[in-house]
CSV table of C-alpha atoms in Angstrom, one decimal:
chain,number,residue,atom,x,y,z
D,427,MET,CA,4.5,-14.3,-11.6
D,428,ARG,CA,0.9,-15.5,-11.0
D,429,THR,CA,-1.6,-14.2,-13.6
D,430,ASP,CA,-4.5,-16.4,-12.6
D,431,SER,CA,-7.8,-14.8,-12.0
D,432,SER,CA,-8.8,-13.3,-8.7
D,433,PRO,CA,-12.3,-12.5,-7.1
D,434,GLY,CA,-12.3,-9.1,-8.6
D,435,ASN,CA,-11.6,-5.5,-7.7
D,436,LEU,CA,-11.7,-4.6,-4.1
D,437,PRO,CA,-14.8,-2.9,-2.6
D,438,ALA,CA,-14.7,0.4,-1.1
D,439,ARG,CA,-13.1,0.4,2.4
D,440,GLU,CA,-15.6,0.6,5.3
D,441,HIS,CA,-15.7,0.5,9.0
D,442,LEU,CA,-16.7,-3.1,9.9
D,443,PRO,CA,-19.7,-2.4,12.3
D,444,ALA,CA,-20.1,-4.0,15.6
D,445,ALA,CA,-23.1,-6.5,16.0
D,446,ALA,CA,-23.9,-9.9,17.3
D,447,ALA,CA,-22.8,-12.8,15.1
D,448,GLY,CA,-20.9,-16.1,15.6
D,449,ALA,CA,-17.7,-15.8,13.6
D,450,PRO,CA,-14.4,-14.5,15.1
D,451,VAL,CA,-13.4,-11.1,14.1
D,452,LEU,CA,-9.6,-11.7,14.3
D,453,ASP,CA,-7.7,-14.9,13.3
D,454,VAL,CA,-4.1,-14.9,14.6
D,455,VAL,CA,-1.9,-17.4,12.6
D,456,ILE,CA,1.2,-18.8,14.2
D,457,PRO,CA,3.3,-20.6,11.4
D,458,VAL,CA,5.6,-23.3,13.1
D,459,HIS,CA,8.1,-25.8,12.0
D,460,ASN,CA,9.7,-27.9,14.8
D,461,GLU,CA,8.8,-25.5,17.6
D,462,GLU,CA,8.2,-28.0,20.3
D,463,LYS,CA,9.9,-26.0,22.9
D,464,ASP,CA,8.4,-22.5,22.3
D,465,LEU,CA,4.8,-23.3,21.0
D,466,GLN,CA,3.0,-23.8,24.3
D,467,PRO,CA,4.3,-20.8,26.0
D,468,CYS,CA,3.6,-18.6,23.0
D,469,VAL,CA,0.0,-19.8,22.5
D,470,VAL,CA,-0.9,-19.7,26.2
D,471,ARG,CA,0.5,-16.2,26.6
D,472,LEU,CA,-1.2,-15.0,23.3
D,473,HIS,CA,-4.6,-16.6,24.4
D,474,ASP,CA,-4.3,-15.1,27.9
D,475,HIS,CA,-3.5,-11.6,26.3
D,476,LEU,CA,-6.5,-11.7,23.9
D,477,GLU,CA,-8.8,-12.9,26.6
D,478,ARG,CA,-8.0,-9.9,28.8
D,479,THR,CA,-7.7,-7.1,26.2
D,480,PHE,CA,-9.3,-7.9,22.9
D,481,PRO,CA,-13.0,-6.7,22.8
D,482,TYR,CA,-14.1,-9.1,20.0
D,483,PRO,CA,-14.2,-12.8,19.4
D,484,PHE,CA,-10.8,-14.2,18.3
D,485,ARG,CA,-9.2,-17.4,17.1
D,486,ILE,CA,-5.5,-18.6,17.2
D,487,THR,CA,-4.6,-20.9,14.4
D,488,ILE,CA,-1.4,-23.0,14.6
D,489,ALA,CA,-0.2,-23.5,11.2
D,490,ASP,CA,2.1,-26.6,11.4
D,491,ASN,CA,4.6,-26.6,8.4
D,492,ALA,CA,5.5,-30.4,8.0
D,493,SER,CA,7.1,-30.6,11.7
D,494,THR,CA,9.0,-33.7,12.4
D,495,ASP,CA,9.2,-33.5,16.2
D,496,THR,CA,6.6,-33.3,18.8
D,497,THR,CA,5.0,-30.1,17.6
D,498,PRO,CA,2.0,-31.7,16.2
D,499,ARG,CA,1.3,-33.4,19.5
D,500,VAL,CA,1.7,-30.1,21.5
D,501,SER,CA,-0.5,-28.4,18.9
D,502,ARG,CA,-3.4,-30.9,19.3
D,503,ARG,CA,-3.1,-30.6,23.2
D,504,LEU,CA,-3.4,-26.8,23.0
D,505,GLU,CA,-6.5,-27.2,20.7
D,506,ALA,CA,-8.1,-29.3,23.2
D,507,GLN,CA,-7.3,-27.3,26.3
D,508,LEU,CA,-7.9,-23.7,25.1
D,509,ALA,CA,-11.2,-22.4,23.4
D,510,GLY,CA,-10.6,-20.6,20.2
D,511,VAL,CA,-7.4,-22.6,19.3
D,512,ARG,CA,-7.3,-24.7,16.2
D,513,VAL,CA,-4.6,-26.5,14.3
D,514,CYS,CA,-3.9,-26.6,10.5
D,515,ARG,CA,-1.5,-29.2,9.3
D,516,LEU,CA,0.6,-28.7,6.1
D,517,GLU,CA,2.8,-31.5,4.7
D,518,GLN,CA,5.0,-28.9,2.9
D,519,LYS,CA,7.4,-26.5,4.5
D,520,GLY,CA,7.1,-22.7,4.0
D,521,ARG,CA,5.9,-19.8,5.9
D,522,GLY,CA,4.4,-18.1,3.0
D,523,ARG,CA,2.5,-21.3,2.0
D,524,ALA,CA,1.1,-21.7,5.5
D,525,LEU,CA,-0.2,-18.2,5.7
D,526,ARG,CA,-1.8,-18.3,2.2
D,527,THR,CA,-3.5,-21.6,3.0
D,528,VAL,CA,-4.9,-20.5,6.4
D,529,TRP,CA,-5.7,-16.9,5.3
D,530,SER,CA,-7.6,-18.1,2.1
D,531,ALA,CA,-9.7,-20.5,4.2
D,532,SER,CA,-10.5,-18.2,7.2
D,533,GLU,CA,-13.8,-16.4,7.5
D,534,ALA,CA,-12.6,-13.8,10.0
D,535,PRO,CA,-12.6,-10.2,8.6
D,536,ILE,CA,-9.2,-9.4,10.1
D,537,LEU,CA,-6.3,-11.8,9.4
D,538,ALA,CA,-2.9,-11.6,11.3
D,539,TYR,CA,0.2,-13.4,12.0
D,540,MET,CA,3.1,-13.5,14.4
D,541,ASP,CA,6.3,-15.4,14.9
D,542,VAL,CA,6.1,-18.1,17.6
D,543,ASP,CA,9.0,-16.6,19.6
D,544,LEU,CA,6.7,-13.6,20.6
D,545,SER,CA,9.8,-11.1,20.1
D,546,THR,CA,7.3,-8.4,19.5
D,547,ASP,CA,5.3,-7.1,22.5
D,548,LEU,CA,1.7,-8.1,22.5
D,549,ASN,CA,0.6,-4.7,23.5
D,550,ALA,CA,1.0,-3.7,19.9
D,551,LEU,CA,-1.6,-6.1,18.7
D,552,LEU,CA,-4.7,-4.1,19.2
D,553,PRO,CA,-3.1,-0.9,17.6
D,554,LEU,CA,-2.1,-3.2,14.7
D,555,VAL,CA,-5.6,-4.3,13.9
D,556,ALA,CA,-7.7,-1.2,14.9
D,557,PRO,CA,-7.0,0.6,11.6
D,558,LEU,CA,-8.1,-2.5,9.7
D,559,ILE,CA,-11.4,-2.7,11.7
D,560,SER,CA,-12.1,1.0,11.2
D,561,GLY,CA,-11.5,0.9,7.5
D,562,HIS,CA,-8.7,3.3,7.6
D,563,SER,CA,-6.0,0.9,6.2
D,564,ASP,CA,-5.8,-2.2,4.1
D,565,LEU,CA,-2.8,-3.8,5.8
D,566,ALA,CA,-0.8,-3.2,8.9
D,567,ILE,CA,2.8,-4.0,9.9
D,568,GLY,CA,4.8,-3.9,12.9
D,569,SER,CA,8.0,-1.7,12.4
D,570,ARG,CA,11.2,-2.2,14.4
D,571,LEU,CA,12.8,0.8,12.5
D,572,ALA,CA,10.4,3.5,13.4
D,573,ARG,CA,11.8,6.3,15.5
D,574,SER,CA,9.6,5.4,18.6
D,575,SER,CA,10.3,1.6,18.4
D,576,ARG,CA,12.3,0.0,21.1
D,577,VAL,CA,14.5,-2.7,19.9
D,578,VAL,CA,17.0,-5.0,21.6
D,579,ARG,CA,19.2,-7.1,19.2
D,580,GLY,CA,22.7,-7.5,18.0
D,581,ALA,CA,24.7,-5.6,15.6
D,582,LYS,CA,24.7,-8.2,13.0
D,583,ARG,CA,20.9,-8.6,12.7
D,584,GLU,CA,20.5,-4.9,12.9
D,585,PHE,CA,22.9,-4.4,10.0
D,586,ILE,CA,21.2,-7.1,7.9
D,587,SER,CA,17.8,-5.7,8.5
D,588,ARG,CA,18.5,-2.1,7.6
D,589,SER,CA,20.6,-3.1,4.6
D,590,TYR,CA,17.6,-5.3,3.3
D,591,ASN,CA,15.3,-2.4,3.6
D,592,LEU,CA,17.6,-0.1,1.9
D,593,ILE,CA,17.8,-2.5,-0.9
D,594,LEU,CA,13.9,-2.6,-1.2
D,595,ARG,CA,13.8,1.2,-1.2
D,596,GLY,CA,16.5,1.5,-3.9
D,597,SER,CA,15.4,-1.3,-6.2
D,598,LEU,CA,11.6,-1.5,-5.7
D,599,GLN,CA,10.9,2.0,-4.5
D,600,ALA,CA,9.4,0.6,-1.3
D,601,ARG,CA,8.2,3.2,1.3
D,602,PHE,CA,7.3,0.9,4.2
D,603,SER,CA,10.2,0.7,6.7
D,604,ASP,CA,10.2,-2.8,7.9
D,605,ALA,CA,9.4,-5.8,5.6
D,606,GLN,CA,10.7,-8.7,7.8
D,607,CYS,CA,9.1,-8.1,11.1
D,608,GLY,CA,6.9,-11.1,11.9
D,609,PHE,CA,3.9,-9.0,13.1
D,610,LYS,CA,1.4,-8.2,10.3
D,611,ALA,CA,-2.3,-8.0,9.7
D,612,ILE,CA,-4.4,-7.7,6.5
D,613,ARG,CA,-8.3,-7.3,5.8
D,614,ARG,CA,-9.8,-10.5,4.4
D,615,ASP,CA,-11.4,-8.9,1.5
D,616,VAL,CA,-7.9,-7.5,0.5
D,617,ALA,CA,-6.3,-10.9,1.1
D,618,GLN,CA,-8.7,-12.6,-1.2
D,619,VAL,CA,-7.5,-10.5,-4.1
D,620,LEU,CA,-4.0,-10.0,-3.2
D,621,LEU,CA,-2.9,-13.5,-2.2
D,622,PRO,CA,-3.4,-15.0,-5.7
D,623,LEU,CA,-0.7,-12.5,-7.0
D,624,VAL,CA,1.9,-13.5,-4.5
D,625,GLU,CA,4.2,-16.2,-5.7
D,626,ASP,CA,6.6,-16.9,-3.0
D,627,THR,CA,5.8,-19.5,-0.4
D,628,GLY,CA,8.8,-18.9,2.0
D,629,TRP,CA,10.3,-15.9,4.0
D,630,PHE,CA,10.0,-13.4,1.1
D,631,PHE,CA,6.1,-13.8,1.0
D,632,ASP,CA,5.8,-10.8,3.4
D,633,THR,CA,7.9,-8.4,1.2
D,634,GLU,CA,6.3,-9.5,-1.9
D,635,MET,CA,2.8,-9.0,-0.5
D,636,LEU,CA,3.8,-5.5,0.7
D,637,VAL,CA,5.4,-4.4,-2.5
D,638,LEU,CA,2.4,-5.4,-4.5
D,639,ALA,CA,-0.1,-3.8,-2.1
D,640,GLU,CA,1.9,-0.5,-2.1
D,641,ARG,CA,2.2,-0.5,-6.0
D,642,ALA,CA,-1.5,-1.0,-6.3
D,643,GLY,CA,-2.2,1.9,-4.1
D,644,LEU,CA,-3.4,0.3,-1.0
D,645,ARG,CA,-2.8,1.9,2.4
D,646,ILE,CA,-0.1,0.1,4.8
D,647,HIS,CA,-0.3,1.2,8.4
D,648,GLU,CA,2.8,1.0,10.4
D,649,VAL,CA,3.0,0.4,14.1
D,650,PRO,CA,6.2,1.1,16.2
D,651,VAL,CA,6.8,-2.0,18.2
D,652,ASP,CA,9.0,-3.1,21.2
D,653,TRP,CA,11.0,-6.0,20.0
D,654,VAL,CA,13.6,-8.2,21.8
D,655,ASP,CA,15.8,-10.5,19.7
D,656,ASP,CA,15.5,-14.3,20.3
D,657,PRO,CA,19.0,-15.6,20.4
D,658,ASP,CA,17.8,-19.2,19.9
D,659,SER,CA,16.3,-18.3,16.5
D,660,THR,CA,16.4,-21.0,13.9
D,661,VAL,CA,16.3,-18.8,11.0
D,662,HIS,CA,19.3,-19.3,8.5
D,663,ILE,CA,20.4,-15.7,7.9
D,664,VAL,CA,22.6,-16.3,4.8
D,665,ARG,CA,20.1,-18.7,3.0
D,666,THR,CA,17.1,-16.5,3.8
D,667,ALA,CA,19.0,-13.3,2.6
D,668,THR,CA,19.8,-15.1,-0.7
D,669,GLU,CA,16.2,-16.2,-1.3
D,670,ASP,CA,15.0,-12.6,-0.4
D,671,LEU,CA,17.4,-11.1,-3.0
D,672,LYS,CA,16.2,-13.6,-5.6
D,673,GLY,CA,12.6,-12.5,-4.8
D,674,VAL,CA,13.5,-8.9,-5.2
D,675,TRP,CA,14.9,-9.6,-8.6
D,676,ARG,CA,11.9,-11.6,-9.6
D,677,VAL,CA,9.3,-9.0,-8.5
D,678,GLY,CA,11.2,-6.0,-9.8
D,679,ARG,CA,11.4,-7.7,-13.3
D,680,ALA,CA,7.7,-8.4,-13.2
D,681,LEU,CA,6.9,-4.9,-12.3
D,682,THR,CA,9.2,-3.5,-14.9
D,683,THR,CA,7.6,-5.8,-17.8
D,684,GLY,CA,4.2,-5.2,-16.5
D,685,SER,CA,3.2,-8.9,-16.2
D,686,LEU,CA,1.5,-8.2,-13.1
D,687,SER,CA,-2.2,-7.1,-13.3
D,688,LEU,CA,-2.3,-4.8,-10.2
D,689,ASP,CA,-5.3,-3.1,-11.6
D,690,ARG,CA,-7.4,-6.0,-9.9
D,691,LEU,CA,-6.4,-4.4,-6.6
D,692,ALA,CA,-7.8,-0.9,-7.4
D,693,ARG,CA,-10.3,0.6,-5.1
D,694,PRO,CA,-13.5,2.0,-6.6
D,695,PHE,CA,-13.4,5.4,-7.9
D,696,GLY,CA,-13.9,8.0,-5.2
D,697,ASP,CA,-12.4,5.8,-2.5
D,698,ASP,CA,-9.1,7.8,-2.8
D,699,PRO,CA,-9.6,11.5,-2.2
D,700,ARG,CA,-7.3,12.0,-5.0
D,701,ASP,CA,-9.7,10.6,-7.3
D,702,ARG,CA,-12.4,13.1,-6.5
D,703,ASP,CA,-13.4,16.4,-8.1
D,704,ILE,CA,-12.8,19.2,-5.4
D,705,GLN,CA,-13.8,22.7,-6.2
D,706,ASP,CA,-11.1,25.2,-6.9
D,707,VAL,CA,-8.4,22.5,-6.7
D,708,PRO,CA,-7.2,21.6,-10.2
D,709,LYS,CA,-6.8,17.8,-10.4
D,710,GLY,CA,-3.3,16.4,-10.6
D,711,LEU,CA,-1.7,20.0,-10.7
D,712,ALA,CA,1.2,19.0,-8.5
D,713,ARG,CA,2.0,15.8,-10.3
D,714,GLN,CA,1.8,17.4,-13.8
D,715,LEU,CA,4.2,20.3,-12.5
D,716,VAL,CA,6.6,17.7,-11.4
D,717,GLY,CA,6.3,15.7,-14.7
D,718,PHE,CA,6.6,18.8,-16.8
D,719,CYS,CA,9.7,20.0,-15.0
D,720,VAL,CA,11.4,16.7,-15.4
D,721,VAL,CA,10.6,16.5,-19.2
D,722,GLY,CA,11.5,20.2,-19.5
D,723,GLY,CA,14.9,19.7,-17.9
D,724,LEU,CA,15.7,16.7,-20.1
D,725,SER,CA,14.4,18.6,-23.2
D,726,THR,CA,16.6,21.6,-22.3
D,727,LEU,CA,19.7,19.4,-22.3
D,728,PHE,CA,18.7,17.7,-25.5
D,729,TYR,CA,18.1,21.2,-27.0
D,730,LEU,CA,21.6,22.5,-25.9
D,731,VAL,CA,23.3,19.3,-27.4
D,732,LEU,CA,21.5,19.8,-30.5
D,733,TYR,CA,22.3,23.6,-30.7
D,734,SER,CA,26.0,22.9,-30.2
D,735,VAL,CA,26.0,20.3,-33.0
D,736,PHE,CA,24.0,22.6,-35.5
D,737,ARG,CA,26.1,25.7,-34.5
D,738,GLY,CA,29.0,23.9,-36.2
D,739,PHE,CA,27.3,23.8,-39.4
D,740,GLY,CA,25.5,27.2,-39.6
D,741,GLY,CA,24.6,30.5,-38.0
D,742,SER,CA,23.1,30.8,-34.6
D,743,GLN,CA,19.6,31.5,-35.7
D,744,ILE,CA,19.5,28.4,-38.0
D,745,ALA,CA,21.1,26.3,-35.2
D,746,ASN,CA,18.6,27.6,-32.6
D,747,ALA,CA,15.5,27.1,-35.0
D,748,LEU,CA,16.5,23.4,-35.9
D,749,ALA,CA,17.4,22.5,-32.4
D,750,LEU,CA,14.2,23.9,-31.0
D,751,LEU,CA,12.1,22.3,-33.7
D,752,VAL,CA,13.5,18.7,-32.9
D,753,SER,CA,13.3,19.2,-29.1
D,754,ALA,CA,9.9,20.7,-29.4
D,755,VAL,CA,8.5,17.5,-31.1
D,756,ALA,CA,10.2,15.3,-28.5
D,757,ASN,CA,9.0,17.5,-25.7
D,758,THR,CA,5.4,17.5,-26.9
D,759,ALA,CA,5.3,13.7,-27.3
D,760,ALA,CA,7.0,13.1,-23.7
D,761,ASN,CA,4.7,15.7,-22.0
D,762,ARG,CA,1.6,14.0,-23.9
D,763,ARG,CA,2.5,10.6,-22.4
D,764,LEU,CA,4.3,11.1,-19.2
D,765,THR,CA,2.9,14.5,-17.8
D,766,PHE,CA,-0.7,14.6,-19.0
D,767,GLY,CA,-1.3,10.9,-19.3
D,768,VAL,CA,-2.6,11.0,-22.8
D,769,ARG,CA,-2.3,7.3,-24.3
D,770,GLY,CA,-2.9,6.0,-27.8
D,771,ARG,CA,-2.5,7.6,-31.1
D,772,GLY,CA,-5.8,9.4,-31.2
D,773,GLY,CA,-5.3,13.1,-31.4
D,774,ALA,CA,-1.4,12.8,-31.6
D,775,VAL,CA,-1.2,14.8,-34.9
D,776,ARG,CA,-3.4,17.6,-33.6
D,777,HIS,CA,-1.4,17.8,-30.4
D,778,GLN,CA,1.8,18.0,-32.4
D,779,ALA,CA,0.3,20.8,-34.3
D,780,GLN,CA,-0.7,22.6,-31.3
D,781,GLY,CA,2.8,22.0,-30.0
D,782,LEU,CA,4.3,23.5,-32.8
D,783,VAL,CA,2.4,26.7,-32.3
D,784,VAL,CA,3.8,26.8,-28.7
D,785,PHE,CA,7.2,26.0,-30.4
D,786,GLY,CA,6.6,29.2,-32.6
D,787,ILE,CA,6.2,31.2,-29.4
D,788,GLY,CA,9.3,29.8,-27.8
D,789,LEU,CA,11.2,30.4,-31.0
D,790,ALA,CA,10.0,34.0,-31.0
D,791,LEU,CA,11.2,34.5,-27.4
D,792,THR,CA,14.7,32.8,-28.1
D,793,SER,CA,15.4,34.3,-31.4
D,794,GLY,CA,14.3,37.7,-30.0
D,795,SER,CA,16.8,37.3,-27.1
D,796,LEU,CA,19.6,36.2,-29.6
D,797,ALA,CA,18.8,39.3,-31.9
D,798,ALA,CA,18.9,41.5,-28.8
D,799,LEU,CA,22.3,40.0,-27.8
D,800,ASN,CA,23.8,40.5,-31.2
D,801,ALA,CA,22.6,44.0,-31.4
D,802,ALA,CA,24.2,44.8,-28.1
D,803,THR,CA,27.4,42.9,-28.5
D,804,ALA,CA,29.5,42.4,-31.6
D,805,GLY,CA,30.4,38.7,-31.9
D,806,PRO,CA,29.4,37.3,-28.5
D,807,ALA,CA,31.1,34.3,-26.9
D,808,HIS,CA,29.4,30.8,-27.2
D,809,SER,CA,29.1,30.5,-23.5
D,810,THR,CA,27.3,33.9,-23.6
D,811,GLU,CA,24.8,32.7,-26.2
D,812,LEU,CA,24.0,29.6,-24.1
D,813,ALA,CA,23.3,31.6,-21.1
D,814,VAL,CA,21.0,33.9,-22.8
D,815,LEU,CA,19.2,31.0,-24.5
D,816,ILE,CA,18.9,29.2,-21.0
D,817,ALA,CA,17.2,32.4,-19.6
D,818,ALA,CA,14.9,32.8,-22.6
D,819,ASN,CA,13.9,29.1,-22.3
D,820,LEU,CA,13.0,29.3,-18.7
D,821,ALA,CA,10.6,32.2,-19.5
D,822,ALA,CA,9.2,30.3,-22.4
D,823,THR,CA,8.8,27.2,-20.2
D,824,VAL,CA,6.4,28.9,-17.8
D,825,LEU,CA,4.2,30.0,-20.7
D,826,ARG,CA,4.5,26.5,-22.4
D,827,PHE,CA,3.1,24.6,-19.4
D,828,LEU,CA,0.1,27.0,-19.1
D,829,LEU,CA,-0.6,26.5,-22.9
D,830,PHE,CA,-0.1,22.7,-22.6
D,831,ARG,CA,-2.5,22.5,-19.6
D,832,ALA,CA,-5.2,24.9,-20.8
D,833,TRP,CA,-5.2,24.4,-24.6
D,834,VAL,CA,-3.1,21.4,-25.9
D,835,PHE,CA,-4.0,18.8,-23.2
D,836,PRO,CA,-7.0,20.3,-21.4
D,837,ASP,CA,-9.0,18.4,-18.7
D,838,ARG,CA,-11.5,16.4,-20.6
D,839,ARG,CA,-14.3,17.3,-18.3
D,840,GLU,CA,-13.7,21.0,-18.6
D,841,ALA,CA,-13.3,20.7,-22.3
D,842,ASP,CA,-16.7,19.1,-22.5
D,843,GLY,CA,-18.2,22.0,-20.6
D,844,HIS,CA,-18.8,20.2,-17.3
D,845,SER,CA,-18.2,22.3,-14.2
D,846,THR,CA,-16.2,21.1,-11.3
D,847,VAL,CA,-18.2,20.3,-8.2
D,848,VAL,CA,-17.5,19.2,-4.8
D,849,ALA,CA,-17.3,15.4,-4.5
D,850,SER,CA,-20.1,13.5,-3.1
D,851,ARG,CA,-19.5,9.8,-2.2
D,852,THR,CA,-21.6,7.5,-4.1
D,853,PRO,CA,-21.5,3.9,-2.7
D,854,SER,CA,-19.9,1.7,-5.3
D,855,SER,CA,-20.0,-1.6,-3.3
D,856,PRO,CA,-22.8,-3.7,-2.2
D,857,THR,CA,-24.6,-2.6,0.9
D,858,ARG,CA,-24.8,-4.7,4.0
D,859,PRO,CA,-28.1,-6.4,4.9
D,860,THR,CA,-30.3,-3.8,6.6
D,861,ALA,CA,-31.6,-4.4,10.1
D,862,GLY,CA,-33.8,-7.4,10.5
D,863,LEU,CA,-32.3,-9.2,7.6
D,864,PRO,CA,-29.8,-12.1,8.2
D,865,ALA,CA,-26.2,-11.4,6.8
D,866,GLN,CA,-25.0,-13.7,4.2
D,867,SER,CA,-22.0,-15.9,5.3
D,868,GLY,CA,-18.7,-14.7,3.7
D,869,ASP,CA,-20.1,-11.2,3.3
D,870,PRO,CA,-17.1,-9.0,3.9
D,871,TYR,CA,-19.5,-6.3,5.3
D,872,ALA,CA,-21.2,-8.7,7.7
D,873,PRO,CA,-21.5,-7.3,11.2
D,874,LEU,CA,-18.6,-7.9,13.5
D,875,PRO,CA,-19.4,-10.5,16.1
D,876,GLN,CA,-19.3,-9.6,19.7
D,877,ARG,CA,-17.9,-11.7,22.6
D,878,PRO,CA,-20.4,-12.7,25.2
D,879,ALA,CA,-20.5,-10.5,28.1
D,880,ALA,CA,-20.3,-11.8,31.6
D,881,ARG,CA,-22.8,-9.2,32.9
D,882,GLN,CA,-25.7,-7.5,31.3
D,883,PRO,CA,-24.5,-6.0,28.0
D,884,TYR,CA,-24.1,-2.4,27.9
D,885,ALA,CA,-25.3,-2.3,24.2
D,886,ALA,CA,-28.6,-3.7,25.3
D,887,ALA,CA,-29.6,-0.6,27.2
D,888,HIS,CA,-28.7,1.7,24.3
D,889,ASP,CA,-30.4,0.6,21.3
D,890,THR,CA,-29.3,2.5,18.1
D,891,THR,CA,-30.1,2.5,14.5
D,892,ARG,CA,-27.2,1.3,12.4
D,893,PHE,CA,-26.1,2.8,9.1
D,894,ARG,CA,-23.2,2.0,6.9
D,895,ALA,CA,-20.0,4.1,7.5
D,896,GLY,CA,-20.6,7.7,6.1
D,897,GLU,CA,-24.2,7.1,5.4
D,898,ALA,CA,-26.8,9.4,7.1
D,899,ALA,CA,-30.4,8.5,8.0
D,900,ASP,CA,-31.6,10.5,4.9
D,901,GLY,CA,-29.4,8.3,2.6
D,902,THR,CA,-26.9,10.9,1.8
D,903,TRP,CA,-23.1,10.3,2.1
D,904,ARG,CA,-20.9,12.5,4.3
D,905,ASP,CA,-17.8,12.1,6.4
D,906,ALA,CA,-18.7,10.2,9.6
D,907,THR,CA,-17.4,8.0,12.2
D,908,VAL,CA,-19.1,4.8,13.3
D,909,ARG,CA,-19.0,4.6,17.1
D,910,LEU,CA,-18.3,1.1,18.3
D,911,GLN,CA,-20.3,0.1,21.2
D,912,PRO,CA,-18.4,-1.4,24.2
D,913,VAL,CA,-18.5,-5.2,24.2
D,914,ARG,CA,-17.1,-6.0,27.6
D,915,PRO,CA,-17.2,-2.8,29.7
D,916,TYR,CA,-16.4,-4.7,32.8
D,917,ASP,CA,-13.4,-6.5,31.5
D,918,THR,CA,-10.5,-6.0,33.8
D,919,ASP,CA,-6.9,-7.3,34.1
D,920,PRO,CA,-6.8,-9.8,36.9
D,921,GLY,CA,-3.2,-8.8,37.5
D,922,ASP,CA,-4.3,-5.1,38.0
D,923,SER,CA,-4.5,-4.2,41.7
D,924,ARG,CA,-7.3,-1.6,40.9
C-alpha cells in the first residue's frame, strides 16, 4: 500500500459559500477507452443537463485512457464545440489512473465522475453533489441497491453486484451499499489527502477509496438512483471480478497489519460531535458498555473452563479462587486496552492492583454464593454449582463495570478536576479571506463561483454580509446554515411548456 506523504490532515468541513469567482465549482470526469460510439451523445446530453439545471459553473473533462479508435478525434471536436468541455489524454489504460490524474490536477472544489454510458439518470447529479457543497459529507455515491432505487438490469449482473457487496461487508466491514456504481463525487480537499493512499489504478479504485474513507471516519452520502443496464457494455465481468477480489485481499491485509496511515484523514477535534464534551452525557458510555460486555462474556467462558479444570484437583472454594484470580488479571488487561482505550505500560501495575481489589469483591460474592449453596444443600451437583456461580458473576459484573469506569480507569479530565461543559466550536482550520480581500488560488475555502446571469442578478439587489458557516457577527460559533443566493433565478427548462 502507499505510504508516501500527503498534504496533511483534513480541515474542518465547511459550507462552501457562494460568491463571484472564475473557477468551476463542479468538475465531472468521464473516463473513456475506445468509446467513439457513445462519447458524443453522452457529453452533449450531460452538457445540456448541466446548462439547464446546475446553478454553478461547471466543467466536463473527458479522460481518454489510451484509446486506439477515433475517440481522441471525437473528444477534440466536442472540446471545440462546447464551452466548458476539455480533454485529458493518458497513454496508459485504467479508470482509477484517469480519475486520480484529473482529480489531482483540478481546481474545482467538487469533483465527480460518471460512466460514459449514462446508465444513471442525470436527475441524481444535483442531489449527489449538494451534500458536498453544504459541508455535510465528504464523499457521495449513487446506489442501485437502496430501497428507493429503480434499477433495470439482468439477473446475472444483479447477482454479481449483490454478491460483491456482501463480500465487502463480510471481509472489510463496509457499510456503504454499492461500491461499483459509476456515479460518485468527492470534495477536492478530501481527494488531495485520500488519493495518495489509494493504490489501485483500475476498476477497484472506487472500492478502495470508499473503504479507506469509511475506515478513517469520513462521511459518505448515498443517493438512490434510477439505473438502466447498458447491454453493449464492454466491461469484462470475470476479469474485473478477479481483480476486485485481489484488491479486497490486499486492502484487508493492509488494514489488518496497520500499514495504512489513516490518521492523516482525521478531521480536527470537534468536527465530529462524538468528540465533543456534552453536559450530562458521559463520553463513550455506549461503546464502553459494548466492549465491557464482550470482554466480560469471554472472561466468563475463560473462568468456567479454568474452574472446571481446577475443580478436578481441589475443592470448590480453591478452584473458584484460582479461576477467578487468573481470569481477573486477563479481564483487567483486556478492559484496559479494548474497553477504556488505555495504551502503553504506564500505570499498568496500579491498574492490575486496583483490578485485584475489584477481584476481591467478586470473590466475596461468588464465595458467599457457594457457601450459601453448600449450607442449603449437602453435596450439590456440579451443574448446580455452575448455575450459582454464573448468577453471582452477573451481579458482580455490574459492580465491576462501575468500579472500572469510576475508579480504575476514570476519565482523565474528570480525574484532573475539570468539569464537563457544553462544547463550543473553535475554528481549527484557516479562515477564508474576509470581504474585500482576494481569495488565494487553490484555497479550499475560496468562494464558490457563480455562473453569469442572463438578466439582472438577484444577488445584486440583496447585499449581505458573509461569514463562515456557523460563525456569528460577534465572532462566536453556533449551529447555523449558510443561505445560498440564487444564481440564475430565471433559468427555465426550454422543454417545459410552463
